[in-house]
Amino acid sequence: MTDTATDTMPEDLAALEADLTARIAAAGTDGELEEVRIHALGKKGVVSERLKELGKLDPDQRRVVGPAVNGLKTRINDAIGLRRTHLQDQALAERLAAETVDVTLPVRPAPIETGRVHPVSQVIDELTAIFADLGFEIAEGPDIETDYYNFTALNFPEGHPARDMHDTFFFNEKEDGTRRLLRTHTSPVQIRTMETAEPPIRIIVPGRTYRCDSDQTHTPMFHQVEGLVIEENATIGNMKWILEEFCKAFFEVDNAQMRFRPSFFPFTEPSMEVDIRCRRTGSEIRFGEGDDWLEILGCGMVHPNVLRNCGLDPDRYQGFAWGMGIDRIAMLKYGMPDLRAFFEADVRWLSHYGFRPLDMPTLFSGLSQQ
Ligand code: DAH
């Protein structure tokens, strides 16, 4: 058909078709092709002009030239359509080649997958969840303390040997003879709280503490959680129940047998140390069974002198308190043998013992997702 059409076509039309066909073939992009289309078929395009000129021809000429120009228009239009489809196919093929995904490659883990929560943070979250459920608030105090809050207000008399047992880090003496220290326990926050809050008081104080000591189970910086309850009729019975509930929830066992041994702390009277029943087999420890006992905390009824030091009337208020090593209960629960590794910032240790950041400990979903 093309041949017939070209045969009956005036020569200049044949030249025009050859030119347009070449331009169409040369168009490498959609944009270039559009330029060719406008050049040929646009309002003022070369083919459109020819169509307009048909009116000026005499009827005989028009009969010959008319179909020729119309045929040219149709062929150019078709050729542009074909070229457009071809260019689109080509572009798609190039894109597919460029965006190839190799689904057999290993998935690159997102930061949320590789990051780990340190066991100390995890255990603080766990015990916070437990004590919050029991109606406790969180209190905090400064790491750098005065002698008054760390010792004197807690009923450590000046020169009492109990002060020396704390292996305190002291700062240099100031001109007025006083010297600050790094708190050796979280107990000073008891004082700071009782000075300002009205009973009833129910707080826990997780935080950093410092002592000049270092071996497999001691580091110069470690963590404690203090507990304090002050009410008009708080009793030792209440304290034992709270500590037992805590141990069952924390160690995730139904039964946690505890042993309260008489002890001494200047800020409590009576004072006790608490052991929990366990069974040790090799490096594994199971709680609530067996014949071994592990010390996990110190506690007692708040000494009347301490209440008095905070402006509370010991004839009206009484309370109990306890202090527990966070790192120690973390080691026991998660079987980590060396405390020093906690603070070495070794990513391999953390990826082994750390916790996934989105697994938040809650009482209803389970504390440790073990
Ligand atoms: N502050 C004590 C210590 O670091 C622990 C402690 C014992 C805290 C008895 C208390 C308590 O609140 O009642 O060794």
GROMACS .gro file of C-alpha atoms and ligand atoms in nm:
model
  384
    1MET     CA    1   0.000   0.000   0.000
    2THR     CA    2   0.279   0.233   0.085
    3ASP     CA    3   0.428   0.174  -0.256
    4THR     CA    4   0.104   0.258  -0.435
    5ALA     CA    5   0.061   0.568  -0.228
    6THR     CA    6   0.417   0.682  -0.289
    7ASP     CA    7   0.386   0.609  -0.662
    8THR     CA    8   0.094   0.844  -0.702
    9MET     CA    9   0.258   1.107  -0.480
   10PRO     CA   10   0.410   1.430  -0.609
   11GLU     CA   11   0.786   1.425  -0.577
   12ASP     CA   12   0.816   1.690  -0.307
   13LEU     CA   13   0.572   1.493  -0.091
   14ALA     CA   14   0.792   1.185  -0.125
   15ALA     CA   15   1.093   1.392  -0.019
   16LEU     CA   16   0.895   1.532   0.275
   17GLU     CA   17   0.792   1.182   0.384
   18ALA     CA   18   1.151   1.060   0.363
   19ASP     CA   19   1.266   1.356   0.574
   20LEU     CA   20   0.993   1.309   0.835
   21THR     CA   21   1.049   0.934   0.852
   22ALA     CA   22   1.419   0.995   0.911
   23ARG     CA   23   1.343   1.246   1.185
   24ILE     CA   24   1.105   1.003   1.354
   25ALA     CA   25   1.367   0.730   1.347
   26ALA     CA   26   1.627   0.968   1.489
   27ALA     CA   27   1.409   1.082   1.782
   28GLY     CA   28   1.572   0.920   2.086
   29THR     CA   29   1.334   1.041   2.356
   30ASP     CA   30   0.967   1.112   2.404
   31GLY     CA   31   1.045   1.483   2.402
   32GLU     CA   32   1.234   1.470   2.073
   33LEU     CA   33   0.955   1.264   1.919
   34GLU     CA   34   0.700   1.521   2.031
   35GLU     CA   35   0.905   1.792   1.858
   36VAL     CA   36   0.890   1.592   1.535
   37ARG     CA   37   0.516   1.547   1.572
   38ILE     CA   38   0.463   1.920   1.617
   39HIS     CA   39   0.698   1.989   1.324
   40ALA     CA   40   0.491   1.755   1.101
   41LEU     CA   41   0.135   1.746   1.230
   42GLY     CA   42   0.108   2.045   1.464
   43LYS     CA   43  -0.122   2.336   1.371
   44LYS     CA   44   0.154   2.495   1.166
   45GLY     CA   45   0.327   2.164   1.091
   46VAL     CA   46   0.460   2.091   0.744
   47VAL     CA   47   0.195   1.825   0.671
   48SER     CA   48  -0.085   2.038   0.813
   49GLU     CA   49   0.024   2.328   0.587
   50ARG     CA   50   0.000   2.093   0.288
   51LEU     CA   51  -0.353   1.997   0.388
   52LYS     CA   52  -0.450   2.363   0.412
   53GLU     CA   53  -0.309   2.425   0.064
   54LEU     CA   54  -0.537   2.160  -0.089
   55GLY     CA   55  -0.818   2.418  -0.095
   56LYS     CA   56  -0.619   2.635  -0.330
   57LEU     CA   57  -0.573   2.357  -0.588
   58ASP     CA   58  -0.803   2.303  -0.882
   59PRO     CA   59  -1.032   1.998  -0.849
   60ASP     CA   60  -0.822   1.772  -1.078
   61GLN     CA   61  -0.502   1.839  -0.890
   62ARG     CA   62  -0.685   1.805  -0.560
   63ARG     CA   63  -0.809   1.460  -0.657
   64VAL     CA   64  -0.450   1.344  -0.693
   65VAL     CA   65  -0.275   1.544  -0.424
   66GLY     CA   66  -0.555   1.519  -0.163
   67PRO     CA   67  -0.533   1.143  -0.102
   68ALA     CA   68  -0.154   1.163  -0.122
   69VAL     CA   69  -0.128   1.426   0.154
   70ASN     CA   70  -0.391   1.251   0.367
   71GLY     CA   71  -0.210   0.920   0.320
   72LEU     CA   72   0.115   1.088   0.423
   73LYS     CA   73  -0.051   1.230   0.733
   74THR     CA   74  -0.184   0.887   0.833
   75ARG     CA   75   0.152   0.715   0.777
   76ILE     CA   76   0.345   0.982   0.970
   77ASN     CA   77   0.092   0.961   1.253
   78ASP     CA   78   0.124   0.581   1.262
   79ALA     CA   79   0.503   0.598   1.245
   80ILE     CA   80   0.511   0.841   1.538
   81GLY     CA   81   0.280   0.609   1.737
   82LEU     CA   82   0.503   0.310   1.666
   83ARG     CA   83   0.816   0.502   1.757
   84ARG     CA   84   0.655   0.621   2.081
   85THR     CA   85   0.564   0.267   2.183
   86HIS     CA   86   0.915   0.154   2.097
   87LEU     CA   87   1.074   0.433   2.304
   88GLN     CA   88   0.847   0.357   2.599
   89ASP     CA   89   0.930  -0.014   2.583
   90GLN     CA   90   1.298   0.070   2.566
   91ALA     CA   91   1.275   0.307   2.865
   92LEU     CA   92   1.090   0.044   3.065
   93ALA     CA   93   1.346  -0.222   2.978
   94GLU     CA   94   1.629   0.011   3.083
   95ARG     CA   95   1.455   0.092   3.411
   96LEU     CA   96   1.390  -0.272   3.487
   97ALA     CA   97   1.754  -0.353   3.418
   98ALA     CA   98   1.874  -0.067   3.639
   99GLU     CA   99   1.638  -0.144   3.926
  100THR     CA  100   1.698  -0.514   3.938
  101VAL     CA  101   1.670  -0.650   4.290
  102ASP     CA  102   1.859  -0.963   4.381
  103VAL     CA  103   1.617  -1.124   4.621
  104THR     CA  104   1.877  -1.384   4.716
  105LEU     CA  105   2.097  -1.120   4.885
  106PRO     CA  106   2.091  -1.121   5.268
  107VAL     CA  107   1.866  -0.856   5.420
  108ARG     CA  108   2.064  -0.566   5.562
  109PRO     CA  109   1.942  -0.527   5.923
  110ALA     CA  110   1.786  -0.194   6.018
  111PRO     CA  111   1.943  -0.007   6.315
  112ILE     CA  112   1.644  -0.104   6.528
  113GLU     CA  113   1.740  -0.467   6.462
  114THR     CA  114   2.108  -0.436   6.552
  115GLY     CA  115   2.087  -0.194   6.847
  116ARG     CA  116   2.065  -0.358   7.188
  117VAL     CA  117   1.944  -0.239   7.527
  118HIS     CA  118   2.208  -0.286   7.798
  119PRO     CA  119   2.109  -0.544   8.064
  120VAL     CA  120   2.131  -0.275   8.334
  121SER     CA  121   1.878  -0.057   8.148
  122GLN     CA  122   1.663  -0.364   8.087
  123VAL     CA  123   1.664  -0.460   8.455
  124ILE     CA  124   1.584  -0.100   8.559
  125ASP     CA  125   1.287  -0.110   8.318
  126GLU     CA  126   1.179  -0.443   8.461
  127LEU     CA  127   1.192  -0.340   8.824
  128THR     CA  128   1.028  -0.008   8.743
  129ALA     CA  129   0.739  -0.196   8.583
  130ILE     CA  130   0.703  -0.417   8.892
  131PHE     CA  131   0.718  -0.139   9.152
  132ALA     CA  132   0.500   0.096   8.945
  133ASP     CA  133   0.237  -0.177   8.953
  134LEU     CA  134   0.269  -0.182   9.335
  135GLY     CA  135   0.207   0.196   9.351
  136PHE     CA  136   0.566   0.323   9.378
  137GLU     CA  137   0.703   0.641   9.221
  138ILE     CA  138   1.056   0.689   9.089
  139ALA     CA  139   1.280   0.936   9.273
  140GLU     CA  140   1.628   1.055   9.179
  141GLY     CA  141   1.913   1.244   9.339
  142PRO     CA  142   2.260   1.369   9.249
  143ASP     CA  143   2.561   1.138   9.205
  144ILE     CA  144   2.785   1.399   9.373
  145GLU     CA  145   2.671   1.423   9.732
  146THR     CA  146   2.760   1.592  10.055
  147ASP     CA  147   2.881   1.406  10.359
  148TYR     CA  148   2.556   1.509  10.529
  149TYR     CA  149   2.320   1.333  10.286
  150ASN     CA  150   2.542   1.029  10.225
  151PHE     CA  151   2.626   0.966  10.592
  152THR     CA  152   2.528   1.207  10.870
  153ALA     CA  153   2.154   1.236  10.800
  154LEU     CA  154   2.145   0.857  10.761
  155ASN     CA  155   2.256   0.823  11.122
  156PHE     CA  156   2.623   0.743  11.057
  157PRO     CA  157   2.789   0.918  11.353
  158GLU     CA  158   3.112   1.111  11.280
  159GLY     CA  159   3.406   0.872  11.300
  160HIS     CA  160   3.181   0.562  11.302
  161PRO     CA  161   3.354   0.258  11.141
  162ALA     CA  162   3.052   0.207  10.911
  163ARG     CA  163   3.169   0.514  10.716
  164ASP     CA  164   3.505   0.352  10.640
  165MET     CA  165   3.335   0.037  10.515
  166HIS     CA  166   3.199   0.234  10.221
  167ASP     CA  167   3.536   0.288  10.042
  168THR     CA  168   3.424   0.637   9.952
  169PHE     CA  169   3.562   0.845   9.664
  170PHE     CA  170   3.611   1.192   9.811
  171PHE     CA  171   3.668   1.514   9.619
  172ASN     CA  172   3.939   1.755   9.731
  173GLU     CA  173   3.862   1.946  10.045
  174LYS     CA  174   3.717   2.294   9.995
  175GLU     CA  175   3.846   2.605  10.176
  176ASP     CA  176   3.574   2.576  10.439
  177GLY     CA  177   3.697   2.224  10.522
  178THR     CA  178   3.399   2.040  10.366
  179ARG     CA  179   3.442   1.788  10.090
  180ARG     CA  180   3.198   1.640   9.845
  181LEU     CA  181   3.191   1.273   9.757
  182LEU     CA  182   3.049   1.033   9.500
  183ARG     CA  183   2.747   0.878   9.669
  184THR     CA  184   2.828   0.531   9.797
  185HIS     CA  185   2.463   0.420   9.795
  186THR     CA  186   2.122   0.544   9.682
  187SER     CA  187   2.011   0.594  10.044
  188PRO     CA  188   2.077   0.974  10.045
  189VAL     CA  189   1.774   1.004   9.815
  190GLN     CA  190   1.565   0.874  10.108
  191ILE     CA  191   1.667   1.187  10.299
  192ARG     CA  192   1.613   1.422  10.004
  193THR     CA  193   1.265   1.277   9.952
  194MET     CA  194   1.156   1.281  10.316
  195GLU     CA  195   1.275   1.643  10.348
  196THR     CA  196   1.033   1.757  10.081
  197ALA     CA  197   0.750   1.504  10.035
  198GLU     CA  198   0.453   1.453  10.266
  199PRO     CA  199   0.386   1.095  10.377
  200PRO     CA  200   0.254   0.858  10.262
  201ILE     CA  201   0.575   0.806  10.064
  202ARG     CA  202   0.636   0.511   9.832
  203ILE     CA  203   0.941   0.551   9.614
  204ILE     CA  204   1.209   0.351   9.443
  205VAL     CA  205   1.540   0.508   9.349
  206PRO     CA  206   1.736   0.336   9.074
  207GLY     CA  207   2.071   0.500   9.016
  208ARG     CA  208   2.451   0.500   8.996
  209THR     CA  209   2.664   0.452   9.304
  210TYR     CA  210   3.041   0.453   9.355
  211ARG     CA  211   3.294   0.274   9.573
  212CYS     CA  212   3.667   0.230   9.545
  213ASP     CA  213   3.653  -0.144   9.472
  214SER     CA  214   3.715  -0.365   9.170
  215ASP     CA  215   3.707  -0.742   9.112
  216GLN     CA  216   3.490  -0.997   8.934
  217THR     CA  217   3.177  -0.889   9.121
  218HIS     CA  218   3.265  -0.527   9.208
  219THR     CA  219   3.321  -0.223   8.987
  220PRO     CA  220   3.399   0.133   9.106
  221MET     CA  221   3.067   0.244   8.955
  222PHE     CA  222   2.767   0.021   9.002
  223HIS     CA  223   2.390   0.051   9.029
  224GLN     CA  224   2.153   0.025   9.322
  225VAL     CA  225   1.782   0.052   9.365
  226GLU     CA  226   1.661   0.193   9.692
  227GLY     CA  227   1.307   0.151   9.819
  228LEU     CA  228   1.133   0.361  10.080
  229VAL     CA  229   0.785   0.348  10.231
  230ILE     CA  230   0.678   0.596  10.501
  231GLU     CA  231   0.328   0.577  10.641
  232GLU     CA  232   0.158   0.594  10.979
  233ASN     CA  233   0.134   0.215  11.006
  234ALA     CA  234   0.386   0.060  10.769
  235THR     CA  235   0.507  -0.270  10.913
  236ILE     CA  236   0.779  -0.528  10.861
  237GLY     CA  237   0.500  -0.758  10.739
  238ASN     CA  238   0.421  -0.512  10.457
  239MET     CA  239   0.790  -0.497  10.370
  240LYS     CA  240   0.830  -0.875  10.353
  241TRP     CA  241   0.525  -0.905  10.129
  242ILE     CA  242   0.647  -0.632   9.891
  243LEU     CA  243   0.997  -0.783   9.866
  244GLU     CA  244   0.856  -1.130   9.809
  245GLU     CA  245   0.617  -1.006   9.538
  246PHE     CA  246   0.909  -0.827   9.378
  247CYS     CA  247   1.130  -1.134   9.377
  248LYS     CA  248   0.860  -1.357   9.228
  249ALA     CA  249   0.784  -1.106   8.955
  250PHE     CA  250   1.148  -1.022   8.882
  251PHE     CA  251   1.283  -1.376   8.871
  252GLU     CA  252   0.963  -1.489   8.698
  253VAL     CA  253   0.893  -1.775   8.939
  254ASP     CA  254   0.572  -1.872   9.122
  255ASN     CA  255   0.741  -1.921   9.453
  256ALA     CA  256   1.039  -1.727   9.588
  257GLN     CA  257   1.141  -1.837   9.935
  258MET     CA  258   1.330  -1.570  10.124
  259ARG     CA  259   1.532  -1.568  10.443
  260PHE     CA  260   1.557  -1.253  10.656
  261ARG     CA  261   1.880  -1.248  10.861
  262PRO     CA  262   1.949  -0.992  11.135
  263SER     CA  263   2.214  -0.741  11.027
  264PHE     CA  264   2.325  -0.384  11.090
  265PHE     CA  265   2.277  -0.059  10.899
  266PRO     CA  266   2.293   0.274  11.084
  267PHE     CA  267   1.977   0.401  10.913
  268THR     CA  268   1.747   0.109  11.000
  269GLU     CA  269   1.643  -0.060  11.322
  270PRO     CA  270   1.595  -0.351  11.311
  271SER     CA  271   1.811  -0.422  11.005
  272MET     CA  272   1.810  -0.735  10.795
  273GLU     CA  273   1.985  -0.894  10.505
  274VAL     CA  274   1.773  -1.099  10.270
  275ASP     CA  275   1.869  -1.422  10.096
  276ILE     CA  276   1.669  -1.597   9.828
  277ARG     CA  277   1.648  -1.976   9.797
  278CYS     CA  278   1.809  -2.118   9.487
  279ARG     CA  279   1.968  -2.420   9.326
  280ARG     CA  280   2.303  -2.387   9.153
  281THR     CA  281   2.400  -2.638   8.888
  282GLY     CA  282   2.722  -2.545   8.713
  283SER     CA  283   2.676  -2.188   8.597
  284GLU     CA  284   2.295  -2.209   8.605
  285ILE     CA  285   2.087  -2.080   8.896
  286ARG     CA  286   1.721  -2.161   8.956
  287PHE     CA  287   1.524  -1.959   9.209
  288GLY     CA  288   1.258  -2.078   9.450
  289GLU     CA  289   1.404  -2.431   9.474
  290GLY     CA  290   1.720  -2.607   9.596
  291ASP     CA  291   1.921  -2.571   9.917
  292ASP     CA  292   2.144  -2.274   9.842
  293TRP     CA  293   2.083  -1.919   9.962
  294LEU     CA  294   2.194  -1.605   9.779
  295GLU     CA  295   2.207  -1.265   9.941
  296ILE     CA  296   2.022  -1.009   9.731
  297LEU     CA  297   1.944  -0.705   9.946
  298GLY     CA  298   1.958  -0.520  10.277
  299CYS     CA  299   1.653  -0.372  10.445
  300GLY     CA  300   1.496  -0.264  10.770
  301MET     CA  301   1.260  -0.031  10.952
  302VAL     CA  302   1.366   0.332  10.910
  303HIS     CA  303   1.557   0.446  11.221
  304PRO     CA  304   1.372   0.711  11.430
  305ASN     CA  305   1.683   0.933  11.412
  306VAL     CA  306   1.657   0.934  11.032
  307LEU     CA  307   1.290   1.036  11.044
  308ARG     CA  308   1.378   1.308  11.295
  309ASN     CA  309   1.664   1.433  11.073
  310CYS     CA  310   1.407   1.486  10.797
  311GLY     CA  311   1.158   1.667  11.017
  312LEU     CA  312   0.919   1.370  11.047
  313ASP     CA  313   0.776   1.279  11.387
  314PRO     CA  314   0.880   0.918  11.468
  315ASP     CA  315   0.586   0.888  11.705
  316ARG     CA  316   0.350   0.947  11.415
  317TYR     CA  317   0.528   0.799  11.114
  318GLN     CA  318   0.719   0.481  11.059
  319GLY     CA  319   0.846   0.310  10.750
  320PHE     CA  320   1.077   0.063  10.589
  321ALA     CA  321   1.352   0.078  10.333
  322TRP     CA  322   1.573  -0.149  10.133
  323GLY     CA  323   1.872  -0.133   9.902
  324MET     CA  324   1.956  -0.380   9.629
  325GLY     CA  325   2.240  -0.409   9.376
  326ILE     CA  326   2.091  -0.383   9.027
  327ASP     CA  327   2.396  -0.524   8.851
  328ARG     CA  328   2.398  -0.816   9.090
  329ILE     CA  329   2.036  -0.915   9.032
  330ALA     CA  330   2.094  -0.870   8.657
  331MET     CA  331   2.392  -1.109   8.675
  332LEU     CA  332   2.184  -1.361   8.871
  333LYS     CA  333   1.882  -1.344   8.643
  334TYR     CA  334   2.063  -1.347   8.311
  335GLY     CA  335   2.364  -1.562   8.401
  336MET     CA  336   2.639  -1.308   8.333
  337PRO     CA  337   2.951  -1.417   8.518
  338ASP     CA  338   3.171  -1.104   8.522
  339LEU     CA  339   3.047  -0.763   8.631
  340ARG     CA  340   3.341  -0.579   8.475
  341ALA     CA  341   3.216  -0.675   8.126
  342PHE     CA  342   2.905  -0.462   8.194
  343PHE     CA  343   3.107  -0.146   8.159
  344GLU     CA  344   3.362  -0.236   7.893
  345ALA     CA  345   3.136  -0.125   7.603
  346ASP     CA  346   3.222  -0.437   7.402
  347VAL     CA  347   2.967  -0.461   7.120
  348ARG     CA  348   3.005  -0.840   7.104
  349TRP     CA  349   2.911  -0.870   7.471
  350LEU     CA  350   2.619  -0.635   7.423
  351SER     CA  351   2.484  -0.814   7.116
  352HIS     CA  352   2.496  -1.139   7.316
  353TYR     CA  353   2.352  -1.020   7.649
  354GLY     CA  354   2.158  -0.711   7.532
  355PHE     CA  355   1.785  -0.687   7.470
  356ARG     CA  356   1.589  -0.595   7.160
  357PRO     CA  357   1.479  -0.234   7.188
  358LEU     CA  358   1.115  -0.290   7.097
  359ASP     CA  359   1.065  -0.569   7.352
  360MET     CA  360   0.967  -0.340   7.638
  361PRO     CA  361   0.925  -0.520   7.970
  362THR     CA  362   0.568  -0.506   8.095
  363LEU     CA  363   0.391  -0.716   8.353
  364PHE     CA  364   0.125  -0.836   8.111
  365SER     CA  365   0.350  -0.927   7.816
  366GLY     CA  366   0.622  -1.079   8.034
  367LEU     CA  367   0.926  -0.899   8.167
  368SER     CA  368   1.212  -1.053   7.977
  369GLN     CA  369   1.049  -1.237   7.681
  370GLN     CA  370   1.274  -1.532   7.753
  371DAH     N1  371   2.258   0.148  10.159
  371DAH     C1  372   2.291   0.010  10.187
  371DAH     C2  373   2.421  -0.027  10.118
  371DAH     O1  374   2.454   0.032  10.021
  371DAH     C3  375   2.183  -0.082  10.142
  371DAH     C4  376   2.060  -0.064  10.223
  371DAH     C5  377   2.039  -0.146  10.334
  371DAH     C6  378   1.966   0.030  10.191
  371DAH     C7  379   1.929  -0.131  10.411
  371DAH     C8  380   1.854   0.046  10.270
  371DAH     C9  381   1.838  -0.038  10.380
  371DAH     O2  382   1.760   0.137  10.245
  371DAH     O3  383   1.724  -0.021  10.456
  371DAH     O4  384   2.486  -0.117  10.158
   0.00000   0.00000   0.00000
